[in-house]
């Protein structure tokens, strides 16, 4: 476990304006409200929620969500699962394919470790050979713990998964036949739909997902294999999977922080009012006639889903962030009444994409009482930072 640097420890109890820059800051009040709204939504719709931890990569935040009712967590990488398990998380699903035997041996050992303390591990498959390799790795560990296996179908992401319907049947049967594998259901996640701009587009996309997943379940059960769960969904479409009547579990994760990319899309009327809770704090270090320069370049925030937006500005809210390179950001005044920030001014940026932004930082600084007048309450480790294998 990486120790928290003394300089960060010294921040606890200090005002937000004393946080050095650039820094990744969590508005704990907004985050708590997001968790509460997600928990209430899941209870209302009688579905489980298993938030994706690839967003925050933190055992502390995963356990916080579990105390609020989350079933467990999803991850994408074996190393993410290992890091969160080391931090005390006991219920983990790897929503990804694992093929290399060294990784599968790690999966088997982790499954045994979690089972020994009353937990469980799950993993997705989309190929018969992958199932055979997983069963072989489980057998080689000598553990009878077993592992939950989801058959993934491609419902529009265009990435992993077999085509919906008949192709999934022999995979489910192969899992069910294996003594060390437990068929846990169908993985049906449409990632592209999460970021469709219009509510109509997202609704239509998930309607197709529901039809495909339902039909696939019918075929698998007609072949004699019960399907205990259909799982998937994300923050952008969770209202539709929750209302579908077939999804038993939601894997939304971004609701915890909410990034600028989600804010650009039309909001679903039935979606909980999730707030931005993750910010890059930056300082203006130079001012020109045409623009200001801050100290947060793209080494401090990801730009794959667009540049950050500038937040929490009162009279001069019409400021635009532009790419200034690795270490700098350019700030422009947009609009006749907008004024450039002065030298030394602290600014708050909403990242374009939270997940890879978090992966650039070792620690999150948790602030209570708001970003204007609040104080630092705690430092949160990004346990699985750089966990890529």
mmCIF file of C-alpha atoms in Angstrom:
data_model
loop_
_atom_site.group_PDB
_atom_site.id
_atom_site.type_symbol
_atom_site.label_atom_id
_atom_site.label_comp_id
_atom_site.label_asym_id
_atom_site.label_seq_id
_atom_site.Cartn_x
_atom_site.Cartn_y
_atom_site.Cartn_z
ATOM 1 C CA UNK A 1 0.000 0.000 0.000
ATOM 2 C CA UNK A 2 1.510 3.305 -1.070
ATOM 3 C CA UNK A 3 2.011 5.669 1.899
ATOM 4 C CA UNK A 4 0.315 9.035 1.810
ATOM 5 C CA UNK A 5 2.977 11.753 1.458
ATOM 6 C CA UNK A 6 3.447 14.013 4.476
ATOM 7 C CA UNK A 7 2.533 17.081 2.440
ATOM 8 C CA UNK A 8 -0.852 15.547 1.611
ATOM 9 C CA UNK A 9 -1.414 14.360 5.175
ATOM 10 C CA UNK A 10 -0.767 17.917 6.318
ATOM 11 C CA UNK A 11 -3.637 19.111 4.098
ATOM 12 C CA UNK A 12 -6.237 17.371 6.251
ATOM 13 C CA UNK A 13 -8.213 19.993 8.139
ATOM 14 C CA UNK A 14 -6.906 22.794 5.923
ATOM 15 C CA UNK A 15 -8.971 25.090 3.707
ATOM 16 C CA UNK A 16 -9.411 24.140 0.055
ATOM 17 C CA UNK A 17 -7.481 27.197 -1.118
ATOM 18 C CA UNK A 18 -4.326 25.708 0.441
ATOM 19 C CA UNK A 19 -4.405 22.561 -1.731
ATOM 20 C CA UNK A 20 -1.367 22.602 -4.005
ATOM 21 C CA UNK A 21 -2.007 22.409 -7.748
ATOM 22 C CA UNK A 22 -2.688 20.626 -9.928
ATOM 23 C CA UNK A 23 -4.647 18.195 -7.750
ATOM 24 C CA UNK A 24 -7.574 15.829 -8.213
ATOM 25 C CA UNK A 25 -10.277 16.736 -5.718
ATOM 26 C CA UNK A 26 -13.503 15.001 -4.733
ATOM 27 C CA UNK A 27 -16.443 17.031 -3.458
ATOM 28 C CA UNK A 28 -17.478 14.538 -0.766
ATOM 29 C CA UNK A 29 -20.888 16.121 -0.207
ATOM 30 C CA UNK A 30 -21.798 15.857 -3.892
ATOM 31 C CA UNK A 31 -20.417 12.303 -4.059
ATOM 32 C CA UNK A 32 -22.470 11.239 -1.032
ATOM 33 C CA UNK A 33 -25.615 12.664 -2.608
ATOM 34 C CA UNK A 34 -24.875 10.752 -5.819
ATOM 35 C CA UNK A 35 -24.520 7.503 -3.864
ATOM 36 C CA UNK A 36 -27.745 8.147 -1.967
ATOM 37 C CA UNK A 37 -29.650 8.861 -5.186
ATOM 38 C CA UNK A 38 -28.301 5.739 -6.864
ATOM 39 C CA UNK A 39 -29.195 3.569 -3.878
ATOM 40 C CA UNK A 40 -32.721 5.006 -3.793
ATOM 41 C CA UNK A 41 -33.122 4.463 -7.527
ATOM 42 C CA UNK A 42 -32.055 0.814 -7.274
ATOM 43 C CA UNK A 43 -34.392 0.165 -4.343
ATOM 44 C CA UNK A 44 -37.302 1.798 -6.149
ATOM 45 C CA UNK A 45 -36.781 -0.358 -9.239
ATOM 46 C CA UNK A 46 -35.886 -3.492 -7.258
ATOM 47 C CA UNK A 47 -32.591 -4.090 -9.041
ATOM 48 C CA UNK A 48 -29.121 -4.689 -7.675
ATOM 49 C CA UNK A 49 -26.365 -2.194 -8.402
ATOM 50 C CA UNK A 50 -22.781 -3.283 -8.903
ATOM 51 C CA UNK A 51 -20.900 -0.070 -9.711
ATOM 52 C CA UNK A 52 -17.859 -0.177 -11.933
ATOM 53 C CA UNK A 53 -14.722 0.485 -9.887
ATOM 54 C CA UNK A 54 -12.612 1.221 -12.964
ATOM 55 C CA UNK A 55 -13.945 4.740 -12.445
ATOM 56 C CA UNK A 56 -12.306 5.390 -9.064
ATOM 57 C CA UNK A 57 -9.951 2.390 -8.597
ATOM 58 C CA UNK A 58 -10.269 2.836 -4.824
ATOM 59 C CA UNK A 59 -11.084 0.155 -2.256
ATOM 60 C CA UNK A 60 -12.233 2.874 0.145
ATOM 61 C CA UNK A 61 -14.831 4.191 -2.293
ATOM 62 C CA UNK A 62 -15.916 0.680 -3.281
ATOM 63 C CA UNK A 63 -16.573 -0.204 0.345
ATOM 64 C CA UNK A 64 -18.367 3.108 0.878
ATOM 65 C CA UNK A 65 -20.794 2.216 -1.907
ATOM 66 C CA UNK A 66 -21.274 -1.302 -0.546
ATOM 67 C CA UNK A 67 -22.218 0.111 2.859
ATOM 68 C CA UNK A 68 -24.910 2.080 1.010
ATOM 69 C CA UNK A 69 -26.329 -1.052 -0.604
ATOM 70 C CA UNK A 70 -24.167 -1.863 -3.623
ATOM 71 C CA UNK A 71 -23.886 -5.572 -4.377
ATOM 72 C CA UNK A 72 -20.137 -5.401 -4.966
ATOM 73 C CA UNK A 73 -18.027 -3.976 -7.774
ATOM 74 C CA UNK A 74 -17.155 -4.533 -11.405
ATOM 75 C CA UNK A 75 -13.630 -4.194 -12.736
ATOM 76 C CA UNK A 76 -12.061 -4.620 -16.162
ATOM 77 C CA UNK A 77 -8.643 -5.981 -15.218
ATOM 78 C CA UNK A 78 -7.368 -8.835 -13.057
ATOM 79 C CA UNK A 79 -4.925 -6.455 -11.391
ATOM 80 C CA UNK A 80 -7.792 -4.099 -10.510
ATOM 81 C CA UNK A 81 -9.581 -7.011 -8.844
ATOM 82 C CA UNK A 82 -6.429 -7.939 -6.929
ATOM 83 C CA UNK A 83 -5.864 -4.379 -5.720
ATOM 84 C CA UNK A 84 -9.444 -3.962 -4.508
ATOM 85 C CA UNK A 85 -9.464 -7.390 -2.871
ATOM 86 C CA UNK A 86 -6.288 -6.430 -0.993
ATOM 87 C CA UNK A 87 -8.205 -3.383 0.241
ATOM 88 C CA UNK A 88 -11.042 -5.480 1.667
ATOM 89 C CA UNK A 89 -13.523 -5.739 -1.217
ATOM 90 C CA UNK A 90 -14.976 -9.277 -1.281
ATOM 91 C CA UNK A 91 -17.519 -9.309 -4.126
ATOM 92 C CA UNK A 92 -15.937 -8.614 -7.514
ATOM 93 C CA UNK A 93 -16.895 -9.267 -11.132
ATOM 94 C CA UNK A 94 -14.341 -8.938 -13.925
ATOM 95 C CA UNK A 95 -16.543 -7.811 -16.819
ATOM 96 C CA UNK A 96 -13.907 -8.748 -19.356
ATOM 97 C CA UNK A 97 -12.345 -11.767 -21.033
ATOM 98 C CA UNK A 98 -9.184 -13.282 -19.565
ATOM 99 C CA UNK A 99 -7.300 -15.626 -21.906
ATOM 100 C CA UNK A 100 -3.600 -15.771 -20.922
ATOM 101 C CA UNK A 101 -2.887 -18.709 -18.589
ATOM 102 C CA UNK A 102 -0.723 -16.673 -16.170
ATOM 103 C CA UNK A 103 -3.624 -14.247 -15.704
ATOM 104 C CA UNK A 104 -6.090 -17.134 -15.356
ATOM 105 C CA UNK A 105 -3.953 -18.634 -12.603
ATOM 106 C CA UNK A 106 -4.174 -15.279 -10.821
ATOM 107 C CA UNK A 107 -7.943 -15.328 -11.333
ATOM 108 C CA UNK A 108 -8.157 -18.827 -9.846
ATOM 109 C CA UNK A 109 -6.070 -17.875 -6.820
ATOM 110 C CA UNK A 110 -8.124 -14.735 -6.250
ATOM 111 C CA UNK A 111 -11.370 -16.716 -6.495
ATOM 112 C CA UNK A 112 -10.095 -19.061 -3.785
ATOM 113 C CA UNK A 113 -8.923 -16.159 -1.641
ATOM 114 C CA UNK A 114 -12.273 -14.368 -1.810
ATOM 115 C CA UNK A 115 -14.256 -17.575 -1.218
ATOM 116 C CA UNK A 116 -12.173 -18.317 1.885
ATOM 117 C CA UNK A 117 -13.366 -15.063 3.448
ATOM 118 C CA UNK A 118 -16.982 -15.441 2.331
ATOM 119 C CA UNK A 119 -16.763 -13.512 -0.917
ATOM 120 C CA UNK A 120 -16.968 -14.388 -4.602
ATOM 121 C CA UNK A 121 -15.355 -13.639 -7.929
ATOM 122 C CA UNK A 122 -16.975 -13.502 -11.349
ATOM 123 C CA UNK A 123 -15.608 -13.216 -14.877
ATOM 124 C CA UNK A 124 -17.010 -12.827 -18.406
ATOM 125 C CA UNK A 125 -16.400 -15.251 -21.288
ATOM 126 C CA UNK A 126 -17.215 -15.182 -25.001
ATOM 127 C CA UNK A 127 -15.365 -18.201 -26.423
ATOM 128 C CA UNK A 128 -15.322 -21.930 -25.789
ATOM 129 C CA UNK A 129 -11.522 -21.938 -25.548
ATOM 130 C CA UNK A 130 -11.678 -19.239 -22.912
ATOM 131 C CA UNK A 131 -14.008 -21.417 -20.857
ATOM 132 C CA UNK A 132 -11.682 -24.401 -21.218
ATOM 133 C CA UNK A 133 -8.661 -22.377 -20.136
ATOM 134 C CA UNK A 134 -10.525 -20.956 -17.142
ATOM 135 C CA UNK A 135 -11.642 -24.424 -16.044
ATOM 136 C CA UNK A 136 -8.075 -25.708 -16.450
ATOM 137 C CA UNK A 137 -6.650 -22.894 -14.329
ATOM 138 C CA UNK A 138 -9.247 -23.501 -11.621
ATOM 139 C CA UNK A 139 -8.400 -27.207 -11.608
ATOM 140 C CA UNK A 140 -4.662 -26.533 -11.398
ATOM 141 C CA UNK A 141 -5.091 -24.466 -8.234
ATOM 142 C CA UNK A 142 -6.743 -27.450 -6.564
ATOM 143 C CA UNK A 143 -9.433 -25.189 -5.112
ATOM 144 C CA UNK A 144 -13.083 -26.190 -4.967
ATOM 145 C CA UNK A 145 -14.160 -22.590 -4.432
ATOM 146 C CA UNK A 146 -15.561 -22.189 -7.945
ATOM 147 C CA UNK A 147 -16.095 -18.998 -9.871
ATOM 148 C CA UNK A 148 -19.134 -17.229 -11.332
ATOM 149 C CA UNK A 149 -19.067 -17.031 -15.132
ATOM 150 C CA UNK A 150 -21.100 -14.641 -17.279
ATOM 151 C CA UNK A 151 -21.544 -15.286 -20.990
ATOM 152 C CA UNK A 152 -21.076 -11.964 -22.726
ATOM 153 C CA UNK A 153 -23.176 -11.056 -25.750
ATOM 154 C CA UNK A 154 -22.402 -8.114 -28.032
ATOM 155 C CA UNK A 155 -25.469 -5.895 -27.815
ATOM 156 C CA UNK A 156 -24.020 -2.934 -29.708
ATOM 157 C CA UNK A 157 -20.645 -2.113 -28.210
ATOM 158 C CA UNK A 158 -18.860 -3.834 -31.101
ATOM 159 C CA UNK A 159 -16.108 -5.066 -28.853
ATOM 160 C CA UNK A 160 -16.209 -8.371 -26.960
ATOM 161 C CA UNK A 161 -19.093 -10.815 -26.770
ATOM 162 C CA UNK A 162 -20.740 -13.342 -29.062
ATOM 163 C CA UNK A 163 -23.663 -12.317 -31.240
ATOM 164 C CA UNK A 164 -26.943 -12.509 -29.298
ATOM 165 C CA UNK A 165 -29.104 -15.633 -29.624
ATOM 166 C CA UNK A 166 -27.866 -19.102 -30.648
ATOM 167 C CA UNK A 167 -24.124 -18.447 -30.303
ATOM 168 C CA UNK A 168 -24.466 -17.989 -26.547
ATOM 169 C CA UNK A 169 -26.185 -21.347 -25.935
ATOM 170 C CA UNK A 170 -23.198 -23.731 -26.246
ATOM 171 C CA UNK A 171 -21.124 -21.392 -24.083
ATOM 172 C CA UNK A 172 -23.695 -21.437 -21.297
ATOM 173 C CA UNK A 173 -23.907 -25.215 -21.570
ATOM 174 C CA UNK A 174 -20.121 -25.582 -21.411
ATOM 175 C CA UNK A 175 -19.954 -23.457 -18.266
ATOM 176 C CA UNK A 176 -22.799 -25.381 -16.646
ATOM 177 C CA UNK A 177 -21.041 -28.700 -17.316
ATOM 178 C CA UNK A 178 -17.806 -27.668 -15.617
ATOM 179 C CA UNK A 179 -17.559 -28.705 -11.935
ATOM 180 C CA UNK A 180 -15.549 -25.615 -10.937
ATOM 181 C CA UNK A 181 -17.485 -23.034 -12.938
ATOM 182 C CA UNK A 182 -20.904 -21.626 -12.066
ATOM 183 C CA UNK A 183 -23.043 -20.200 -14.851
ATOM 184 C CA UNK A 184 -24.066 -16.825 -13.411
ATOM 185 C CA UNK A 185 -25.998 -15.348 -16.323
ATOM 186 C CA UNK A 186 -25.613 -12.973 -19.271
ATOM 187 C CA UNK A 187 -23.360 -9.921 -19.568
ATOM 188 C CA UNK A 188 -25.113 -7.391 -21.847
ATOM 189 C CA UNK A 189 -23.441 -3.982 -21.801
ATOM 190 C CA UNK A 190 -23.822 -1.341 -24.511
ATOM 191 C CA UNK A 191 -21.083 1.175 -23.771
ATOM 192 C CA UNK A 192 -21.635 3.307 -26.846
ATOM 193 C CA UNK A 193 -25.212 3.992 -25.835
ATOM 194 C CA UNK A 194 -24.061 5.669 -22.607
ATOM 195 C CA UNK A 195 -22.764 8.679 -24.508
ATOM 196 C CA UNK A 196 -25.398 9.122 -27.200
ATOM 197 C CA UNK A 197 -26.412 12.760 -27.109
ATOM 198 C CA UNK A 198 -30.193 12.353 -27.302
ATOM 199 C CA UNK A 199 -32.579 10.603 -24.945
ATOM 200 C CA UNK A 200 -34.418 9.180 -27.944
ATOM 201 C CA UNK A 201 -31.253 7.596 -29.312
ATOM 202 C CA UNK A 202 -30.369 6.013 -25.979
ATOM 203 C CA UNK A 203 -33.898 4.699 -25.474
ATOM 204 C CA UNK A 204 -33.965 3.087 -28.912
ATOM 205 C CA UNK A 205 -30.517 1.554 -28.434
ATOM 206 C CA UNK A 206 -31.427 -0.046 -25.106
ATOM 207 C CA UNK A 207 -34.736 -1.303 -26.483
ATOM 208 C CA UNK A 208 -32.667 -3.357 -28.938
ATOM 209 C CA UNK A 209 -30.422 -4.521 -26.090
ATOM 210 C CA UNK A 210 -33.439 -5.691 -24.114
ATOM 211 C CA UNK A 211 -34.841 -7.627 -27.058
ATOM 212 C CA UNK A 212 -31.481 -9.274 -27.774
ATOM 213 C CA UNK A 213 -30.789 -10.207 -24.154
ATOM 214 C CA UNK A 214 -34.316 -11.495 -23.578
ATOM 215 C CA UNK A 215 -34.227 -13.656 -26.687
ATOM 216 C CA UNK A 216 -30.815 -15.040 -25.757
ATOM 217 C CA UNK A 217 -32.047 -15.921 -22.281
ATOM 218 C CA UNK A 218 -35.026 -17.756 -23.750
ATOM 219 C CA UNK A 219 -32.779 -19.837 -26.001
ATOM 220 C CA UNK A 220 -30.370 -20.733 -23.188
ATOM 221 C CA UNK A 221 -33.187 -21.745 -20.871
ATOM 222 C CA UNK A 222 -34.848 -23.758 -23.647
ATOM 223 C CA UNK A 223 -31.578 -25.700 -23.829
ATOM 224 C CA UNK A 224 -31.962 -26.626 -20.166
ATOM 225 C CA UNK A 225 -29.709 -24.052 -18.495
ATOM 226 C CA UNK A 226 -31.384 -21.578 -16.106
ATOM 227 C CA UNK A 227 -30.275 -17.957 -16.502
ATOM 228 C CA UNK A 228 -30.157 -16.442 -13.013
ATOM 229 C CA UNK A 229 -29.187 -12.900 -14.036
ATOM 230 C CA UNK A 230 -28.894 -10.414 -16.884
ATOM 231 C CA UNK A 231 -26.429 -7.685 -15.958
ATOM 232 C CA UNK A 232 -25.055 -4.605 -17.672
ATOM 233 C CA UNK A 233 -26.083 -0.949 -18.053
ATOM 234 C CA UNK A 234 -24.248 2.294 -17.432
ATOM 235 C CA UNK A 235 -24.924 5.762 -16.092
ATOM 236 C CA UNK A 236 -26.252 7.113 -19.392
ATOM 237 C CA UNK A 237 -28.938 4.455 -19.868
ATOM 238 C CA UNK A 238 -29.680 2.979 -16.441
ATOM 239 C CA UNK A 239 -33.269 4.224 -16.431
ATOM 240 C CA UNK A 240 -34.037 1.991 -19.410
ATOM 241 C CA UNK A 241 -32.362 -1.200 -18.143
ATOM 242 C CA UNK A 242 -33.989 -0.693 -14.730
ATOM 243 C CA UNK A 243 -37.424 -0.374 -16.356
ATOM 244 C CA UNK A 244 -36.890 -3.290 -18.754
ATOM 245 C CA UNK A 245 -38.069 -6.034 -16.435
ATOM 246 C CA UNK A 246 -35.184 -8.320 -17.472
ATOM 247 C CA UNK A 247 -32.077 -6.644 -16.069
ATOM 248 C CA UNK A 248 -31.469 -7.706 -12.488
ATOM 249 C CA UNK A 249 -28.282 -5.718 -11.970
ATOM 250 C CA UNK A 250 -26.940 -2.313 -13.040
ATOM 251 C CA UNK A 251 -23.203 -1.771 -13.570
ATOM 252 C CA UNK A 252 -23.259 2.033 -13.727
ATOM 253 C CA UNK A 253 -20.140 3.630 -12.271
ATOM 254 C CA UNK A 254 -19.715 7.177 -13.604
ATOM 255 C CA UNK A 255 -22.692 8.454 -11.582
ATOM 256 C CA UNK A 256 -20.327 8.695 -8.604
ATOM 257 C CA UNK A 257 -18.291 11.563 -10.111
ATOM 258 C CA UNK A 258 -19.984 12.578 -13.401
ATOM 259 C CA UNK A 259 -17.713 14.085 -16.028
ATOM 260 C CA UNK A 260 -18.048 16.842 -18.595
ATOM 261 C CA UNK A 261 -18.842 14.362 -21.364
ATOM 262 C CA UNK A 262 -22.006 13.197 -19.588
ATOM 263 C CA UNK A 263 -23.012 16.795 -18.938
ATOM 264 C CA UNK A 264 -22.995 17.513 -22.681
ATOM 265 C CA UNK A 265 -25.735 14.938 -23.319
ATOM 266 C CA UNK A 266 -29.472 15.405 -22.993
ATOM 267 C CA UNK A 267 -30.529 14.242 -19.538
ATOM 268 C CA UNK A 268 -33.069 11.476 -19.068
ATOM 269 C CA UNK A 269 -36.040 12.940 -17.139
ATOM 270 C CA UNK A 270 -36.261 9.831 -14.939
ATOM 271 C CA UNK A 271 -32.549 9.715 -14.167
ATOM 272 C CA UNK A 272 -31.483 10.779 -10.680
ATOM 273 C CA UNK A 273 -29.943 14.252 -10.536
ATOM 274 C CA UNK A 274 -26.313 13.178 -10.320
ATOM 275 C CA UNK A 275 -23.843 16.007 -9.680
ATOM 276 C CA UNK A 276 -20.271 16.680 -10.706
ATOM 277 C CA UNK A 277 -18.086 15.507 -7.833
ATOM 278 C CA UNK A 278 -14.599 15.210 -9.349
ATOM 279 C CA UNK A 279 -12.511 18.265 -10.143
ATOM 280 C CA UNK A 280 -8.975 19.154 -11.106
ATOM 281 C CA UNK A 281 -7.891 22.108 -9.000
ATOM 282 C CA UNK A 282 -5.540 24.382 -10.926
ATOM 283 C CA UNK A 283 -3.983 27.830 -10.574
ATOM 284 C CA UNK A 284 -3.463 30.639 -13.050
ATOM 285 C CA UNK A 285 0.301 30.999 -13.444
ATOM 286 C CA UNK A 286 0.477 33.496 -16.307
ATOM 287 C CA UNK A 287 -1.819 36.092 -17.850
ATOM 288 C CA UNK A 288 -1.620 37.507 -21.352
ATOM 289 C CA UNK A 289 -3.894 40.052 -23.053
ATOM 290 C CA UNK A 290 -5.695 37.302 -24.954
ATOM 291 C CA UNK A 291 -5.673 34.441 -22.458
ATOM 292 C CA UNK A 292 -4.572 33.093 -19.103
ATOM 293 C CA UNK A 293 -2.441 30.018 -18.464
ATOM 294 C CA UNK A 294 -3.100 27.473 -15.709
ATOM 295 C CA UNK A 295 -0.870 24.683 -14.416
ATOM 296 C CA UNK A 296 -3.120 21.715 -15.335
ATOM 297 C CA UNK A 297 -2.141 20.218 -18.673
ATOM 298 C CA UNK A 298 -3.195 16.869 -20.032
ATOM 299 C CA UNK A 299 -0.831 15.040 -17.671
ATOM 300 C CA UNK A 300 -3.406 15.861 -14.995
ATOM 301 C CA UNK A 301 -6.600 15.054 -16.900
ATOM 302 C CA UNK A 302 -7.614 12.795 -19.783
ATOM 303 C CA UNK A 303 -8.728 14.355 -23.068
ATOM 304 C CA UNK A 304 -10.074 11.301 -24.935
ATOM 305 C CA UNK A 305 -13.668 12.459 -24.381
ATOM 306 C CA UNK A 306 -12.993 16.131 -24.827
ATOM 307 C CA UNK A 307 -11.329 18.852 -22.828
ATOM 308 C CA UNK A 308 -12.363 19.832 -19.309
ATOM 309 C CA UNK A 309 -14.837 22.586 -18.650
ATOM 310 C CA UNK A 310 -14.286 25.381 -16.153
ATOM 311 C CA UNK A 311 -16.574 25.228 -13.115
ATOM 312 C CA UNK A 312 -17.525 27.249 -10.060
ATOM 313 C CA UNK A 313 -16.979 30.692 -11.501
ATOM 314 C CA UNK A 314 -19.514 33.374 -10.509
ATOM 315 C CA UNK A 315 -19.585 36.533 -12.638
ATOM 316 C CA UNK A 316 -16.957 35.316 -15.121
ATOM 317 C CA UNK A 317 -18.464 31.894 -15.684
ATOM 318 C CA UNK A 318 -18.016 32.070 -19.471
ATOM 319 C CA UNK A 319 -14.474 30.753 -19.496
ATOM 320 C CA UNK A 320 -13.206 28.148 -21.923
ATOM 321 C CA UNK A 321 -10.372 25.707 -21.355
ATOM 322 C CA UNK A 322 -8.075 24.963 -24.296
ATOM 323 C CA UNK A 323 -5.242 22.499 -24.602
ATOM 324 C CA UNK A 324 -1.909 24.032 -23.663
ATOM 325 C CA UNK A 325 0.104 20.804 -23.713
ATOM 326 C CA UNK A 326 1.463 18.468 -21.077
ATOM 327 C CA UNK A 327 1.726 20.888 -18.163
ATOM 328 C CA UNK A 328 -0.455 23.862 -19.062
ATOM 329 C CA UNK A 329 -4.015 24.764 -19.915
ATOM 330 C CA UNK A 330 -5.134 27.876 -21.760
ATOM 331 C CA UNK A 331 -8.078 29.845 -20.421
ATOM 332 C CA UNK A 332 -10.089 32.087 -22.747
ATOM 333 C CA UNK A 333 -12.921 34.465 -21.943
ATOM 334 C CA UNK A 334 -15.995 33.589 -24.015
ATOM 335 C CA UNK A 335 -18.595 36.308 -24.198
ATOM 336 C CA UNK A 336 -18.585 40.111 -23.993
ATOM 337 C CA UNK A 337 -18.962 40.227 -20.189
ATOM 338 C CA UNK A 338 -16.480 37.480 -19.398
ATOM 339 C CA UNK A 339 -13.149 38.472 -17.893
ATOM 340 C CA UNK A 340 -9.923 36.543 -17.737
ATOM 341 C CA UNK A 341 -8.972 35.298 -14.271
ATOM 342 C CA UNK A 342 -6.201 37.155 -12.516
ATOM 343 C CA UNK A 343 -2.707 35.827 -11.770
ATOM 344 C CA UNK A 344 -2.801 33.345 -8.911
ATOM 345 C CA UNK A 345 -6.512 32.660 -9.244
ATOM 346 C CA UNK A 346 -7.617 29.110 -8.350
ATOM 347 C CA UNK A 347 -9.871 27.394 -10.890
ATOM 348 C CA UNK A 348 -11.792 24.107 -10.844
ATOM 349 C CA UNK A 349 -11.929 21.943 -13.951
ATOM 350 C CA UNK A 350 -14.489 19.238 -14.660
ATOM 351 C CA UNK A 351 -12.622 16.441 -16.482
ATOM 352 C CA UNK A 352 -13.906 15.330 -19.865
ATOM 353 C CA UNK A 353 -13.590 11.657 -18.825
ATOM 354 C CA UNK A 354 -13.276 10.679 -15.180
ATOM 355 C CA UNK A 355 -11.924 7.113 -15.466
ATOM 356 C CA UNK A 356 -8.592 7.777 -17.213
ATOM 357 C CA UNK A 357 -8.237 11.052 -15.309
ATOM 358 C CA UNK A 358 -8.293 9.193 -11.988
ATOM 359 C CA UNK A 359 -5.719 6.749 -13.353
ATOM 360 C CA UNK A 360 -3.266 9.657 -13.689
ATOM 361 C CA UNK A 361 -3.256 10.279 -9.920
ATOM 362 C CA UNK A 362 -2.065 8.352 -6.871
ATOM 363 C CA UNK A 363 -4.470 10.063 -4.472
ATOM 364 C CA UNK A 364 -7.792 11.895 -4.430
ATOM 365 C CA UNK A 365 -8.237 14.805 -2.023
ATOM 366 C CA UNK A 366 -11.636 14.597 -0.343
ATOM 367 C CA UNK A 367 -13.171 17.974 0.536
ATOM 368 C CA UNK A 368 -16.165 18.525 2.795
ATOM 369 C CA UNK A 369 -18.207 21.732 2.854
ATOM 370 C CA UNK A 370 -17.951 22.712 -0.797
ATOM 371 C CA UNK A 371 -15.144 23.705 -3.097
ATOM 372 C CA UNK A 372 -15.351 27.407 -2.266
ATOM 373 C CA UNK A 373 -15.184 27.377 1.541
ATOM 374 C CA UNK A 374 -14.704 23.710 2.439
ATOM 375 C CA UNK A 375 -11.871 21.897 4.165
ATOM 376 C CA UNK A 376 -9.896 18.769 3.348
ATOM 377 C CA UNK A 377 -11.439 15.841 5.208
ATOM 378 C CA UNK A 378 -9.387 12.889 3.960
ATOM 379 C CA UNK A 379 -6.967 11.575 1.383
ATOM 380 C CA UNK A 380 -8.230 8.648 -0.717
ATOM 381 C CA UNK A 381 -5.766 6.195 -2.257
ATOM 382 C CA UNK A 382 -6.188 5.229 -5.902
ATOM 383 C CA UNK A 383 -5.298 1.614 -5.078
ATOM 384 C CA UNK A 384 -5.496 0.284 -8.626
ATOM 385 C CA UNK A 385 -3.768 3.142 -10.395
ATOM 386 C CA UNK A 386 -1.878 1.700 -13.373
ATOM 387 C CA UNK A 387 -3.503 -1.716 -12.902
ATOM 388 C CA UNK A 388 -3.516 -2.654 -16.579
ATOM 389 C CA UNK A 389 -2.966 -6.434 -16.603
#
